[in-house]
Amino acid sequence: MFVIGSGALHLKGEISEKADVVEVEIKKFPDGEKYVRVLGEGEEAIVVQSMYHPQDEHLIEVLLLGDALREKGFRRLKLVVPYLAYSRQDRVTKEGEPVSIRAIMRMLGLYYDELYVFDIHNPKTLGFFPGKAYNISPARVIAEYFREKLGEGIVMAPDKGALERARSVAEILGLEYSHFEKKRISPTEVQMTPVDVDVKGKNVLIVDDIISTGGTMIKAANLLRELGAEKIFVVATHGVFAEGAIERVSKAVDDLAVTNTIPTPVSKISIVPEILNV
């Protein structure tokens, strides 16, 4: 049975069509502190909570849900996190900093036996979780969404670090894949060049894990236009859009889509089929 947190309410309807959902009461006290109450009974539960709230409300809430479920007698808890906050803070760059994602993982491990994260920024950080932890790829649902649109096109990664994501989507579709090579020209200018691929007259899909400002995607799309690409599509797992980014990227490409790990106006691809397989 599933328990749906505030950060995943946009997924509740689709999940409840295929699985049992335990009702929970979630509200705030007058001072702003969170209150949760589990209204169902059981032995095992799968908590679904996306952590995109800027004030960390979803993070606090998932800890309270874990405690409430344990208090209610649930013996085994799985946590599915469509978008995991702090996942990009995975190293110390200045003395005195924390490894923030390590701290988050350890907190979650206080209550949850298994952790499932969608397309985590650095899969190695799953090792910080005390129990079993899994990285779920959205490649299948992304590929199915773009299958007809892309046709016999090419799948591209915006940089070498995202090549594995592009490869996963391309192999499902049976298509060629490649990536852009980035070279820093100055502190403010980066040169991008496609590696060993001819895009002239072909549709191209650019795949990444996160879109924030969208600057890299726009630069890549403009370069592909110059090289003669036909239609250009952009997809990411997580739409962490800065103000105006959706509009800017949409103007530069033929279709912009992200999964619904975070609810946005362009969250066109559902991850619920993958959640139901946990």
Short mmCIF file of C-alpha atoms in Angstrom, two decimals:
data_model
loop_
_atom_site.label_atom_id
_atom_site.label_comp_id
_atom_site.label_asym_id
_atom_site.label_seq_id
_atom_site.Cartn_x
_atom_site.Cartn_y
_atom_site.Cartn_z
CA MET A 1 0.00 0.00 0.00
CA PHE A 2 1.09 3.54 -0.74
CA VAL A 3 1.30 6.65 1.44
CA ILE A 4 1.40 9.87 -0.58
CA GLY A 5 3.11 12.94 0.87
CA SER A 6 2.37 16.56 0.01
CA GLY A 7 5.22 16.62 -2.49
CA ALA A 8 3.61 13.85 -4.53
CA LEU A 9 -0.06 14.80 -4.45
CA HIS A 10 0.10 15.40 -8.20
CA LEU A 11 0.79 11.64 -8.57
CA LYS A 12 -1.89 10.43 -6.15
CA GLY A 13 -4.76 10.12 -8.62
CA GLU A 14 -2.79 7.97 -11.05
CA ILE A 15 -1.33 5.78 -8.29
CA SER A 16 -4.71 5.26 -6.61
CA GLU A 17 -6.16 3.96 -9.90
CA LYS A 18 -3.82 0.95 -9.73
CA ALA A 19 -2.94 0.50 -6.02
CA ASP A 20 -4.25 0.93 -2.47
CA VAL A 21 -3.47 4.31 -0.92
CA VAL A 22 -3.43 4.86 2.86
CA GLU A 23 -5.02 8.17 3.75
CA VAL A 24 -3.00 10.59 5.87
CA GLU A 25 -3.89 13.89 7.46
CA ILE A 26 -1.31 16.58 6.80
CA LYS A 27 -1.62 20.17 7.95
CA LYS A 28 0.25 22.99 9.67
CA PHE A 29 0.06 24.31 13.19
CA PRO A 30 -0.47 28.07 13.55
CA ASP A 31 3.27 28.52 14.08
CA GLY A 32 4.01 26.83 10.74
CA GLU A 33 5.19 23.47 12.07
CA LYS A 34 4.00 20.36 10.21
CA TYR A 35 1.43 17.88 11.58
CA VAL A 36 0.89 14.42 10.11
CA ARG A 37 -1.41 11.56 11.08
CA VAL A 38 -1.63 8.13 9.45
CA LEU A 39 -5.25 6.93 9.20
CA GLY A 40 -4.65 3.40 7.91
CA GLU A 41 -3.25 0.12 9.25
CA GLY A 42 -0.78 -2.32 7.82
CA GLU A 43 2.56 -4.12 8.00
CA GLU A 44 4.35 -2.57 5.02
CA ALA A 45 4.05 0.77 3.22
CA ILE A 46 5.59 2.59 0.29
CA VAL A 47 5.86 6.31 0.98
CA VAL A 48 6.03 8.55 -2.10
CA GLN A 49 7.41 12.03 -1.52
CA SER A 50 9.08 14.44 -3.92
CA MET A 51 11.29 17.00 -2.16
CA TYR A 52 11.17 20.14 -4.25
CA HIS A 53 9.77 22.56 -1.63
CA PRO A 54 12.18 25.50 -1.18
CA GLN A 55 11.59 25.64 2.59
CA ASP A 56 12.37 21.91 3.03
CA GLU A 57 8.79 21.19 4.13
CA HIS A 58 8.65 17.98 2.13
CA LEU A 59 11.85 16.74 3.76
CA ILE A 60 10.57 17.37 7.29
CA GLU A 61 7.23 15.82 6.37
CA VAL A 62 8.74 12.57 5.10
CA LEU A 63 10.60 12.15 8.41
CA LEU A 64 7.38 12.72 10.35
CA LEU A 65 5.55 10.24 8.12
CA GLY A 66 8.24 7.66 8.77
CA ASP A 67 7.94 8.15 12.53
CA ALA A 68 4.13 8.04 12.42
CA LEU A 69 4.12 4.82 10.41
CA ARG A 70 6.57 3.15 12.80
CA GLU A 71 4.47 4.34 15.75
CA LYS A 72 1.38 2.86 14.07
CA GLY A 73 3.06 -0.54 13.83
CA PHE A 74 4.25 -0.64 10.21
CA ARG A 75 7.28 -2.92 10.19
CA ARG A 76 8.76 -2.33 6.76
CA LEU A 77 8.93 0.97 4.95
CA LYS A 78 10.06 1.81 1.44
CA LEU A 79 10.57 5.41 0.35
CA VAL A 80 10.16 6.49 -3.27
CA VAL A 81 11.58 9.96 -3.95
CA PRO A 82 10.86 11.27 -7.44
CA TYR A 83 13.09 14.32 -6.84
CA LEU A 84 15.61 14.30 -3.99
CA ALA A 85 16.63 17.69 -2.63
CA TYR A 86 20.33 18.33 -1.93
CA SER A 87 21.41 15.61 -4.38
CA ARG A 88 23.72 18.05 -6.17
CA GLN A 89 25.51 18.94 -2.93
CA ASP A 90 27.58 15.77 -3.01
CA ARG A 91 31.08 16.98 -2.15
CA VAL A 92 33.07 19.42 -0.05
CA THR A 93 34.43 22.34 -2.10
CA LYS A 94 35.46 24.58 0.81
CA GLU A 95 36.72 23.62 4.24
CA GLY A 96 33.94 23.51 6.82
CA GLU A 97 31.14 22.47 4.40
CA PRO A 98 28.98 19.38 4.90
CA VAL A 99 28.38 16.70 2.31
CA SER A 100 24.72 17.66 2.37
CA ILE A 101 23.32 14.66 0.52
CA ARG A 102 25.10 12.38 3.01
CA ALA A 103 23.31 14.09 5.89
CA ILE A 104 19.95 13.72 4.12
CA MET A 105 20.52 10.03 3.36
CA ARG A 106 21.43 9.28 6.95
CA MET A 107 18.30 11.01 8.23
CA LEU A 108 16.08 9.06 5.86
CA GLY A 109 17.76 5.86 6.99
CA LEU A 110 16.44 6.38 10.52
CA TYR A 111 12.96 5.30 9.37
CA TYR A 112 13.11 3.74 5.91
CA ASP A 113 14.43 0.29 4.99
CA GLU A 114 14.69 0.86 1.24
CA LEU A 115 15.13 4.00 -0.84
CA TYR A 116 14.20 4.49 -4.50
CA VAL A 117 15.27 7.72 -6.21
CA PHE A 118 14.58 8.79 -9.78
CA ASP A 119 17.67 9.68 -11.78
CA ILE A 120 19.76 10.88 -8.85
CA HIS A 121 22.46 13.37 -9.83
CA ASN A 122 25.33 11.19 -8.60
CA PRO A 123 24.39 7.50 -8.21
CA LYS A 124 27.42 6.90 -5.98
CA THR A 125 25.77 8.97 -3.23
CA LEU A 126 23.17 6.22 -2.77
CA GLY A 127 25.92 4.53 -0.79
CA PHE A 128 25.32 7.02 2.03
CA PHE A 129 21.90 5.47 2.70
CA PRO A 130 22.16 2.87 5.49
CA GLY A 131 19.74 0.39 3.87
CA LYS A 132 19.17 -0.75 0.30
CA ALA A 133 19.06 2.12 -2.19
CA TYR A 134 18.20 2.12 -5.89
CA ASN A 135 18.43 4.61 -8.73
CA ILE A 136 15.40 4.38 -11.05
CA SER A 137 15.90 5.36 -14.68
CA PRO A 138 13.03 7.10 -16.49
CA ALA A 139 14.51 6.06 -19.85
CA ARG A 140 11.62 3.76 -20.75
CA VAL A 141 8.85 6.32 -20.25
CA ILE A 142 10.92 9.03 -21.94
CA ALA A 143 11.58 6.79 -24.94
CA GLU A 144 7.91 5.91 -25.31
CA TYR A 145 6.87 9.57 -25.21
CA PHE A 146 9.30 10.54 -27.99
CA ARG A 147 9.19 7.36 -30.10
CA GLU A 148 6.89 8.72 -32.82
CA LYS A 149 8.06 12.33 -32.57
CA LEU A 150 11.74 11.45 -32.98
CA GLY A 151 11.38 8.81 -35.70
CA GLU A 152 14.77 7.72 -37.08
CA GLY A 153 16.53 10.53 -35.27
CA ILE A 154 19.49 10.91 -32.93
CA VAL A 155 19.67 11.07 -29.13
CA MET A 156 22.19 13.54 -27.68
CA ALA A 157 23.55 14.30 -24.23
CA PRO A 158 24.45 17.94 -23.49
CA ASP A 159 27.81 16.79 -22.05
CA LYS A 160 29.79 13.62 -21.45
CA GLY A 161 28.41 13.30 -17.92
CA ALA A 162 24.89 12.78 -19.28
CA LEU A 163 25.94 10.28 -21.97
CA GLU A 164 24.65 7.28 -20.02
CA ARG A 165 21.15 8.82 -19.95
CA ALA A 166 21.21 9.42 -23.69
CA ARG A 167 22.49 5.89 -24.31
CA SER A 168 19.69 4.35 -22.21
CA VAL A 169 16.99 6.16 -24.17
CA ALA A 170 18.66 5.54 -27.54
CA GLU A 171 19.06 1.80 -26.96
CA ILE A 172 15.35 1.42 -26.15
CA LEU A 173 14.54 3.23 -29.39
CA GLY A 174 17.26 1.48 -31.39
CA LEU A 175 18.82 4.80 -32.41
CA GLU A 176 22.24 6.41 -32.68
CA TYR A 177 23.45 8.50 -29.74
CA SER A 178 26.25 10.93 -28.99
CA HIS A 179 27.13 13.92 -26.81
CA PHE A 180 28.44 17.46 -26.89
CA GLU A 181 32.04 18.19 -25.96
CA LYS A 182 32.32 21.30 -23.79
CA LYS A 183 35.38 23.55 -23.81
CA ARG A 184 35.62 26.61 -21.58
CA ILE A 185 36.81 29.63 -23.58
CA SER A 186 36.56 32.13 -20.75
CA PRO A 187 35.01 32.34 -17.24
CA THR A 188 31.68 33.24 -18.89
CA GLU A 189 31.86 31.43 -22.26
CA VAL A 190 31.68 27.70 -23.02
CA GLN A 191 32.11 26.21 -26.49
CA MET A 192 29.97 23.18 -27.34
CA THR A 193 30.68 20.76 -30.20
CA PRO A 194 28.78 17.55 -31.13
CA VAL A 195 31.06 14.50 -31.07
CA ASP A 196 31.24 12.21 -34.14
CA VAL A 197 27.68 12.68 -35.35
CA ASP A 198 25.96 14.16 -38.41
CA VAL A 199 22.62 15.77 -37.49
CA LYS A 200 21.82 17.35 -40.85
CA GLY A 201 18.22 16.65 -41.84
CA LYS A 202 17.56 14.58 -38.72
CA ASN A 203 15.42 15.02 -35.64
CA VAL A 204 17.42 15.28 -32.42
CA LEU A 205 16.46 14.58 -28.81
CA ILE A 206 18.64 16.15 -26.08
CA VAL A 207 18.45 14.25 -22.78
CA ASP A 208 19.58 15.43 -19.33
CA ASP A 209 18.72 14.87 -15.67
CA ILE A 210 17.94 18.46 -14.59
CA ILE A 211 17.00 21.69 -16.35
CA SER A 212 17.42 24.80 -14.22
CA THR A 213 18.15 27.96 -16.18
CA GLY A 214 18.02 26.13 -19.52
CA GLY A 215 21.08 27.93 -20.86
CA THR A 216 22.92 24.75 -21.88
CA MET A 217 19.88 23.35 -23.68
CA ILE A 218 19.31 26.57 -25.60
CA LYS A 219 22.95 26.74 -26.64
CA ALA A 220 22.87 23.11 -27.77
CA ALA A 221 19.62 23.60 -29.69
CA ASN A 222 20.93 26.69 -31.49
CA LEU A 223 24.08 24.84 -32.50
CA LEU A 224 22.06 21.91 -33.82
CA ARG A 225 19.98 24.32 -35.93
CA GLU A 226 23.17 25.72 -37.41
CA LEU A 227 24.30 22.19 -38.25
CA GLY A 228 21.06 21.51 -40.13
CA ALA A 229 19.05 19.48 -37.65
CA GLU A 230 15.36 19.12 -38.55
CA LYS A 231 13.32 19.10 -35.32
CA ILE A 232 14.88 19.49 -31.88
CA PHE A 233 13.36 18.03 -28.74
CA VAL A 234 14.55 18.53 -25.17
CA VAL A 235 13.76 16.27 -22.22
CA ALA A 236 14.90 16.07 -18.60
CA THR A 237 13.88 14.00 -15.64
CA HIS A 238 13.60 16.95 -13.26
CA GLY A 239 12.22 20.34 -14.24
CA VAL A 240 13.88 22.57 -11.63
CA PHE A 241 13.12 25.64 -13.69
CA ALA A 242 14.42 29.08 -12.83
CA GLU A 243 11.99 31.91 -13.52
CA GLY A 244 11.36 32.24 -17.25
CA ALA A 245 13.35 29.11 -18.16
CA ILE A 246 10.36 27.20 -19.56
CA GLU A 247 9.52 30.03 -21.93
CA ARG A 248 13.13 30.52 -23.03
CA VAL A 249 13.77 26.85 -23.76
CA SER A 250 10.37 26.34 -25.42
CA LYS A 251 11.12 29.12 -27.91
CA ALA A 252 14.40 27.44 -28.90
CA VAL A 253 13.06 23.91 -29.49
CA ASP A 254 10.15 22.06 -31.08
CA ASP A 255 9.07 20.29 -27.91
CA LEU A 256 10.17 20.63 -24.27
CA ALA A 257 9.09 17.89 -21.87
CA VAL A 258 10.07 16.76 -18.39
CA THR A 259 8.78 13.93 -16.24
CA ASN A 260 6.39 14.65 -13.38
CA THR A 261 8.90 14.15 -10.57
CA ILE A 262 8.13 17.83 -10.00
CA PRO A 263 4.82 19.32 -11.18
CA THR A 264 5.43 21.91 -13.93
CA PRO A 265 3.51 23.14 -16.99
CA VAL A 266 5.69 20.88 -19.17
CA SER A 267 5.59 17.72 -16.99
CA LYS A 268 4.25 15.63 -19.86
CA ILE A 269 5.82 12.25 -18.99
CA SER A 270 4.50 10.19 -16.07
CA ILE A 271 6.84 8.19 -13.83
CA VAL A 272 3.93 6.44 -12.09
CA PRO A 273 4.35 3.23 -14.15
CA GLU A 274 7.87 2.94 -12.70
CA ILE A 275 6.68 3.74 -9.16
CA LEU A 276 4.13 0.93 -9.32
CA ASN A 277 6.95 -1.52 -10.08
CA VAL A 278 8.82 -0.76 -6.86
#
